[in-house]
GROMACS .gro file of N, CA and C in nm:
model
  363
    1UNK      N    1 -21.180  -0.585  14.497
    1UNK     CA    2 -21.329  -0.584  14.480
    1UNK      C    3 -21.390  -0.468  14.371
    2UNK      N    4 -21.490  -0.500  14.307
    2UNK     CA    5 -21.555  -0.405  14.209
    2UNK      C    6 -21.677  -0.412  14.232
    3UNK      N    7 -21.752  -0.313  14.257
    3UNK     CA    8 -21.915  -0.278  14.255
    3UNK      C    9 -21.918  -0.222  14.144
    4UNK      N   10 -22.043  -0.253  14.072
    4UNK     CA   11 -22.114  -0.222  13.953
    4UNK      C   12 -22.250  -0.209  13.977
    5UNK      N   13 -22.274  -0.083  13.916
    5UNK     CA   14 -22.428  -0.019  13.930
    5UNK      C   15 -22.473   0.032  13.787
    6UNK      N   16 -22.575  -0.070  13.740
    6UNK     CA   17 -22.620  -0.011  13.612
    6UNK      C   18 -22.728   0.094  13.615
    7UNK      N   19 -22.753   0.143  13.511
    7UNK     CA   20 -22.878   0.261  13.538
    7UNK      C   21 -22.919   0.254  13.354
    8UNK      N   22 -23.019   0.339  13.340
    8UNK     CA   23 -23.068   0.382  13.212
    8UNK      C   24 -23.143   0.304  13.177
    9UNK      N   25 -23.185   0.170  13.197
    9UNK     CA   26 -23.307   0.103  13.145
    9UNK      C   27 -23.468   0.154  13.155
   10UNK      N   28 -23.535   0.124  13.063
   10UNK     CA   29 -23.697   0.176  13.081
   10UNK      C   30 -23.759   0.116  12.970
   11UNK      N   31 -23.876   0.183  12.956
   11UNK     CA   32 -23.963   0.127  12.861
   11UNK      C   33 -23.951   0.210  12.739
   12UNK      N   34 -23.951   0.149  12.599
   12UNK     CA   35 -23.902   0.211  12.474
   12UNK      C   36 -23.986   0.181  12.378
   13UNK      N   37 -23.998   0.233  12.269
   13UNK     CA   38 -24.089   0.159  12.146
   13UNK      C   39 -23.981   0.082  12.061
   14UNK      N   40 -24.036  -0.003  11.981
   14UNK     CA   41 -23.958  -0.051  11.904
   14UNK      C   42 -23.888   0.036  11.774
   15UNK      N   43 -23.766  -0.001  11.750
   15UNK     CA   44 -23.693   0.102  11.679
   15UNK      C   45 -23.649   0.216  11.724
   16UNK      N   46 -23.666   0.240  11.859
   16UNK     CA   47 -23.599   0.354  11.963
   16UNK      C   48 -23.440   0.314  11.975
   17UNK      N   49 -23.405   0.418  12.057
   17UNK     CA   50 -23.248   0.417  12.086
   17UNK      C   51 -23.273   0.420  12.275
   18UNK      N   52 -23.153   0.358  12.314
   18UNK     CA   53 -23.147   0.392  12.467
   18UNK      C   54 -22.966   0.331  12.502
   19UNK      N   55 -22.942   0.438  12.595
   19UNK     CA   56 -22.801   0.398  12.646
   19UNK      C   57 -22.814   0.380  12.784
   20UNK      N   58 -22.749   0.254  12.799
   20UNK     CA   59 -22.721   0.195  12.935
   20UNK      C   60 -22.577   0.249  12.991
   21UNK      N   61 -22.575   0.266  13.107
   21UNK     CA   62 -22.446   0.321  13.158
   21UNK      C   63 -22.439   0.214  13.282
   22UNK      N   64 -22.314   0.206  13.317
   22UNK     CA   65 -22.244   0.108  13.433
   22UNK      C   66 -22.151   0.151  13.524
   23UNK      N   67 -22.165   0.211  13.636
   23UNK     CA   68 -22.056   0.283  13.707
   23UNK      C   69 -21.996   0.171  13.774
   24UNK      N   70 -21.870   0.190  13.790
   24UNK     CA   71 -21.770   0.096  13.879
   24UNK      C   72 -21.710   0.202  13.985
   25UNK      N   73 -21.669   0.129  14.114
   25UNK     CA   74 -21.617   0.177  14.233
   25UNK      C   75 -21.484   0.133  14.202
   26UNK      N   76 -21.417   0.197  14.296
   26UNK     CA   77 -21.279   0.165  14.303
   26UNK      C   78 -21.154   0.233  14.192
   27UNK      N   79 -21.050   0.222  14.228
   27UNK     CA   80 -20.935   0.263  14.113
   27UNK      C   81 -20.897   0.155  14.014
   28UNK      N   82 -20.941   0.081  13.996
   28UNK     CA   83 -20.904  -0.057  13.940
   28UNK      C   84 -20.981  -0.073  13.827
   29UNK      N   85 -21.059   0.015  13.780
   29UNK     CA   86 -21.142   0.015  13.662
   29UNK      C   87 -21.074  -0.026  13.541
   30UNK      N   88 -20.987   0.053  13.508
   30UNK     CA   89 -20.901   0.022  13.387
   30UNK      C   90 -20.826  -0.100  13.385
   31UNK      N   91 -20.814  -0.174  13.468
   31UNK     CA   92 -20.758  -0.304  13.459
   31UNK      C   93 -20.844  -0.434  13.438
   32UNK      N   94 -20.967  -0.386  13.445
   32UNK     CA   95 -21.080  -0.490  13.380
   32UNK      C   96 -21.147  -0.471  13.251
   33UNK      N   97 -21.151  -0.598  13.168
   33UNK     CA   98 -21.235  -0.587  13.057
   33UNK      C   99 -21.383  -0.583  13.112
   34UNK      N  100 -21.463  -0.508  13.033
   34UNK     CA  101 -21.602  -0.513  13.078
   34UNK      C  102 -21.722  -0.558  12.990
   35UNK      N  103 -21.810  -0.614  13.040
   35UNK     CA  104 -21.899  -0.695  12.941
   35UNK      C  105 -22.037  -0.653  12.976
   36UNK      N  106 -22.131  -0.669  12.886
   36UNK     CA  107 -22.257  -0.660  12.906
   36UNK      C  108 -22.358  -0.800  12.880
   37UNK      N  109 -22.450  -0.827  12.960
   37UNK     CA  110 -22.519  -0.966  12.935
   37UNK      C  111 -22.666  -0.930  12.931
   38UNK      N  112 -22.779  -1.009  12.927
   38UNK     CA  113 -22.883  -0.990  12.954
   38UNK      C  114 -22.950  -1.114  12.961
   39UNK      N  115 -23.060  -1.113  13.030
   39UNK     CA  116 -23.152  -1.212  13.062
   39UNK      C  117 -23.315  -1.200  13.045
   40UNK      N  118 -23.344  -1.250  12.950
   40UNK     CA  119 -23.515  -1.256  12.931
   40UNK      C  120 -23.574  -1.329  13.026
   41UNK      N  121 -23.716  -1.322  13.050
   41UNK     CA  122 -23.801  -1.379  13.157
   41UNK      C  123 -23.792  -1.543  13.093
   42UNK      N  124 -23.750  -1.641  13.185
   42UNK     CA  125 -23.780  -1.785  13.136
   42UNK      C  126 -23.626  -1.811  13.066
   43UNK      N  127 -23.526  -1.718  13.052
   43UNK     CA  128 -23.439  -1.774  12.953
   43UNK      C  129 -23.305  -1.764  13.028
   44UNK      N  130 -23.187  -1.815  12.985
   44UNK     CA  131 -23.059  -1.820  13.031
   44UNK      C  132 -22.996  -1.682  13.012
   45UNK      N  133 -22.921  -1.636  13.094
   45UNK     CA  134 -22.826  -1.526  13.046
   45UNK      C  135 -22.751  -1.542  12.963
   46UNK      N  136 -22.754  -1.426  12.845
   46UNK     CA  137 -22.681  -1.438  12.724
   46UNK      C  138 -22.549  -1.324  12.724
   47UNK      N  139 -22.473  -1.359  12.678
   47UNK     CA  140 -22.371  -1.240  12.639
   47UNK      C  141 -22.423  -1.134  12.532
   48UNK      N  142 -22.390  -1.023  12.556
   48UNK     CA  143 -22.442  -0.909  12.447
   48UNK      C  144 -22.294  -0.845  12.369
   49UNK      N  145 -22.212  -0.795  12.490
   49UNK     CA  146 -22.108  -0.710  12.438
   49UNK      C  147 -21.979  -0.729  12.527
   50UNK      N  148 -21.881  -0.700  12.494
   50UNK     CA  149 -21.760  -0.704  12.567
   50UNK      C  150 -21.661  -0.585  12.529
   51UNK      N  151 -21.566  -0.551  12.592
   51UNK     CA  152 -21.469  -0.427  12.565
   51UNK      C  153 -21.350  -0.452  12.638
   52UNK      N  154 -21.254  -0.444  12.573
   52UNK     CA  155 -21.106  -0.443  12.660
   52UNK      C  156 -21.073  -0.357  12.742
   53UNK      N  157 -20.986  -0.365  12.824
   53UNK     CA  158 -20.942  -0.265  12.919
   53UNK      C  159 -20.905  -0.123  12.875
   54UNK      N  160 -20.850  -0.098  12.759
   54UNK     CA  161 -20.828   0.015  12.698
   54UNK      C  162 -20.927   0.048  12.626
   55UNK      N  163 -21.039  -0.024  12.610
   55UNK     CA  164 -21.145  -0.003  12.500
   55UNK      C  165 -21.093  -0.007  12.356
   56UNK      N  166 -20.965  -0.058  12.314
   56UNK     CA  167 -20.931  -0.069  12.161
   56UNK      C  168 -21.015  -0.185  12.120
   57UNK      N  169 -21.073  -0.298  12.176
   57UNK     CA  170 -21.140  -0.409  12.122
   57UNK      C  171 -21.251  -0.416  12.169
   58UNK      N  172 -21.352  -0.475  12.090
   58UNK     CA  173 -21.442  -0.529  12.122
   58UNK      C  174 -21.510  -0.644  12.082
   59UNK      N  175 -21.617  -0.683  12.125
   59UNK     CA  176 -21.691  -0.826  12.085
   59UNK      C  177 -21.810  -0.842  12.087
   60UNK      N  178 -21.891  -0.877  11.991
   60UNK     CA  179 -22.054  -0.852  12.008
   60UNK      C  180 -22.141  -0.997  11.968
   61UNK      N  181 -22.203  -1.001  12.026
   61UNK     CA  182 -22.316  -1.098  12.018
   61UNK      C  183 -22.369  -1.096  11.866
   62UNK      N  184 -22.413  -1.184  11.787
   62UNK     CA  185 -22.452  -1.194  11.657
   62UNK      C  186 -22.576  -1.129  11.644
   63UNK      N  187 -22.650  -1.104  11.754
   63UNK     CA  188 -22.787  -1.058  11.753
   63UNK      C  189 -22.790  -0.923  11.759
   64UNK      N  190 -22.671  -0.853  11.795
   64UNK     CA  191 -22.673  -0.700  11.834
   64UNK      C  192 -22.579  -0.655  11.736
   65UNK      N  193 -22.521  -0.717  11.683
   65UNK     CA  194 -22.389  -0.654  11.610
   65UNK      C  195 -22.453  -0.573  11.481
   66UNK      N  196 -22.387  -0.449  11.493
   66UNK     CA  197 -22.453  -0.343  11.406
   66UNK      C  198 -22.572  -0.241  11.449
   67UNK      N  199 -22.621  -0.296  11.551
   67UNK     CA  200 -22.708  -0.228  11.622
   67UNK      C  201 -22.658  -0.147  11.753
   68UNK      N  202 -22.579  -0.242  11.845
   68UNK     CA  203 -22.535  -0.222  11.969
   68UNK      C  204 -22.404  -0.146  11.998
   69UNK      N  205 -22.360  -0.066  12.085
   69UNK     CA  206 -22.199  -0.026  12.069
   69UNK      C  207 -22.171  -0.004  12.190
   70UNK      N  208 -22.053  -0.108  12.255
   70UNK     CA  209 -22.014  -0.078  12.366
   70UNK      C  210 -21.906   0.008  12.383
   71UNK      N  211 -21.880   0.093  12.473
   71UNK     CA  212 -21.768   0.191  12.491
   71UNK      C  213 -21.747   0.203  12.637
   72UNK      N  214 -21.621   0.280  12.666
   72UNK     CA  215 -21.598   0.291  12.798
   72UNK      C  216 -21.522   0.421  12.838
   73UNK      N  217 -21.543   0.493  12.948
   73UNK     CA  218 -21.466   0.613  12.988
   73UNK      C  219 -21.384   0.580  13.114
   74UNK      N  220 -21.269   0.523  13.110
   74UNK     CA  221 -21.202   0.495  13.214
   74UNK      C  222 -21.157   0.612  13.336
   75UNK      N  223 -21.154   0.730  13.271
   75UNK     CA  224 -21.157   0.820  13.349
   75UNK      C  225 -21.286   0.849  13.449
   76UNK      N  226 -21.390   0.817  13.405
   76UNK     CA  227 -21.519   0.829  13.480
   76UNK      C  228 -21.564   0.675  13.536
   77UNK      N  229 -21.470   0.583  13.526
   77UNK     CA  230 -21.512   0.447  13.565
   77UNK      C  231 -21.658   0.408  13.520
   78UNK      N  232 -21.688   0.436  13.384
   78UNK     CA  233 -21.815   0.372  13.354
   78UNK      C  234 -21.795   0.310  13.198
   79UNK      N  235 -21.868   0.213  13.196
   79UNK     CA  236 -21.895   0.137  13.069
   79UNK      C  237 -22.026   0.165  13.007
   80UNK      N  238 -22.061   0.204  12.878
   80UNK     CA  239 -22.163   0.220  12.834
   80UNK      C  240 -22.207   0.106  12.698
   81UNK      N  241 -22.347   0.104  12.712
   81UNK     CA  242 -22.411   0.017  12.613
   81UNK      C  243 -22.514   0.105  12.517
   82UNK      N  244 -22.484   0.154  12.413
   82UNK     CA  245 -22.564   0.234  12.327
   82UNK      C  246 -22.668   0.123  12.237
   83UNK      N  247 -22.770   0.144  12.263
   83UNK     CA  248 -22.862   0.029  12.179
   83UNK      C  249 -22.934   0.106  12.078
   84UNK      N  250 -22.926   0.064  11.954
   84UNK     CA  251 -23.037   0.150  11.844
   84UNK      C  252 -23.103   0.032  11.784
   85UNK      N  253 -23.215   0.086  11.718
   85UNK     CA  254 -23.283  -0.001  11.636
   85UNK      C  255 -23.351  -0.123  11.711
   86UNK      N  256 -23.387  -0.092  11.851
   86UNK     CA  257 -23.450  -0.191  11.957
   86UNK      C  258 -23.566  -0.266  11.877
   87UNK      N  259 -23.553  -0.385  11.899
   87UNK     CA  260 -23.660  -0.474  11.848
   87UNK      C  261 -23.740  -0.536  11.998
   88UNK      N  262 -23.867  -0.580  12.003
   88UNK     CA  263 -23.908  -0.642  12.136
   88UNK      C  264 -23.846  -0.764  12.192
   89UNK      N  265 -23.753  -0.850  12.103
   89UNK     CA  266 -23.674  -0.952  12.145
   89UNK      C  267 -23.553  -0.887  12.242
   90UNK      N  268 -23.536  -0.768  12.233
   90UNK     CA  269 -23.408  -0.712  12.309
   90UNK      C  270 -23.473  -0.678  12.468
   91UNK      N  271 -23.606  -0.721  12.489
   91UNK     CA  272 -23.651  -0.710  12.627
   91UNK      C  273 -23.572  -0.800  12.689
   92UNK      N  274 -23.517  -0.737  12.840
   92UNK     CA  275 -23.433  -0.803  12.920
   92UNK      C  276 -23.386  -0.743  13.032
   93UNK      N  277 -23.346  -0.809  13.109
   93UNK     CA  278 -23.271  -0.733  13.244
   93UNK      C  279 -23.146  -0.747  13.181
   94UNK      N  280 -23.066  -0.636  13.169
   94UNK     CA  281 -22.939  -0.602  13.121
   94UNK      C  282 -22.830  -0.591  13.257
   95UNK      N  283 -22.726  -0.665  13.236
   95UNK     CA  284 -22.623  -0.659  13.345
   95UNK      C  285 -22.490  -0.639  13.290
   96UNK      N  286 -22.428  -0.552  13.366
   96UNK     CA  287 -22.287  -0.510  13.337
   96UNK      C  288 -22.187  -0.603  13.414
   97UNK      N  289 -22.065  -0.634  13.364
   97UNK     CA  290 -21.985  -0.738  13.447
   97UNK      C  291 -21.816  -0.711  13.415
   98UNK      N  292 -21.733  -0.736  13.512
   98UNK     CA  293 -21.629  -0.710  13.500
   98UNK      C  294 -21.526  -0.853  13.522
   99UNK      N  295 -21.427  -0.830  13.422
   99UNK     CA  296 -21.342  -0.954  13.433
   99UNK      C  297 -21.195  -0.917  13.404
  100UNK      N  298 -21.107  -0.993  13.434
  100UNK     CA  299 -20.961  -0.988  13.384
  100UNK      C  300 -20.924  -1.016  13.246
  101UNK      N  301 -21.008  -1.121  13.199
  101UNK     CA  302 -21.000  -1.166  13.051
  101UNK      C  303 -21.073  -1.125  12.979
  102UNK      N  304 -21.004  -1.090  12.850
  102UNK     CA  305 -21.094  -1.019  12.736
  102UNK      C  306 -21.015  -1.115  12.598
  103UNK      N  307 -21.085  -1.154  12.488
  103UNK     CA  308 -21.263  -1.168  12.524
  103UNK      C  309 -21.299  -1.276  12.609
  104UNK      N  310 -21.432  -1.250  12.655
  104UNK     CA  311 -21.484  -1.343  12.742
  104UNK      C  312 -21.622  -1.347  12.711
  105UNK      N  313 -21.689  -1.459  12.711
  105UNK     CA  314 -21.837  -1.469  12.701
  105UNK      C  315 -21.913  -1.545  12.792
  106UNK      N  316 -21.799  -1.552  12.889
  106UNK     CA  317 -21.851  -1.663  12.964
  106UNK      C  318 -21.853  -1.614  13.125
  107UNK      N  319 -21.813  -1.655  13.233
  107UNK     CA  320 -21.836  -1.616  13.343
  107UNK      C  321 -21.754  -1.522  13.377
  108UNK      N  322 -21.797  -1.399  13.442
  108UNK     CA  323 -21.719  -1.299  13.486
  108UNK      C  324 -21.711  -1.296  13.642
  109UNK      N  325 -21.579  -1.206  13.672
  109UNK     CA  326 -21.570  -1.227  13.825
  109UNK      C  327 -21.682  -1.107  13.896
  110UNK      N  328 -21.701  -1.017  13.841
  110UNK     CA  329 -21.784  -0.897  13.912
  110UNK      C  330 -21.934  -0.891  13.833
  111UNK      N  331 -22.049  -0.860  13.908
  111UNK     CA  332 -22.174  -0.843  13.836
  111UNK      C  333 -22.244  -0.720  13.879
  112UNK      N  334 -22.343  -0.642  13.821
  112UNK     CA  335 -22.411  -0.536  13.889
  112UNK      C  336 -22.563  -0.623  13.917
  113UNK      N  337 -22.615  -0.533  13.963
  113UNK     CA  338 -22.762  -0.592  13.980
  113UNK      C  339 -22.861  -0.611  13.869
  114UNK      N  340 -22.853  -0.536  13.764
  114UNK     CA  341 -22.929  -0.529  13.630
  114UNK      C  342 -23.015  -0.395  13.636
  115UNK      N  343 -23.047  -0.378  13.500
  115UNK     CA  344 -23.131  -0.289  13.478
  115UNK      C  345 -23.244  -0.332  13.375
  116UNK      N  346 -23.365  -0.296  13.386
  116UNK     CA  347 -23.475  -0.361  13.299
  116UNK      C  348 -23.480  -0.272  13.174
  117UNK      N  349 -23.447  -0.349  13.068
  117UNK     CA  350 -23.514  -0.272  12.941
  117UNK      C  351 -23.632  -0.360  12.889
  118UNK      N  352 -23.720  -0.287  12.839
  118UNK     CA  353 -23.865  -0.323  12.790
  118UNK      C  354 -23.877  -0.251  12.659
  119UNK      N  355 -23.883  -0.331  12.557
  119UNK     CA  356 -23.922  -0.267  12.419
  119UNK      C  357 -24.068  -0.317  12.364
  120UNK      N  358 -24.141  -0.213  12.339
  120UNK     CA  359 -24.282  -0.263  12.314
  120UNK      C  360 -24.277  -0.250  12.165
  121UNK      N  361 -24.400  -0.293  12.112
  121UNK     CA  362 -24.418  -0.349  11.941
  121UNK      C  363 -24.516  -0.223  11.905
   0.00000   0.00000   0.00000
């Protein structure tokens, strides 16, 4: 079992930056690949980024490539999503997720409760 808790979401102006954090419980964090997804109102949940167990490999959706950076600190059981040059279309609830498989843009084994990011124009 892995429990995930996201934080860091808030209202930010377009062009601004934000860093999301996802803290994981348990001693097996380093055995999971981690991902970030987002869901805007009335839309399906979309893949944003993923990182391998060691952090040595990453994968990004085209819509965020060059603007967002995923990273992890296995000593702190935490995965991060640094978001720069934010756009109003980045507004969504952001979820972190854990899975044994990397890369994966699909279903993950464990999910957090989400954190709201709102980008104003």
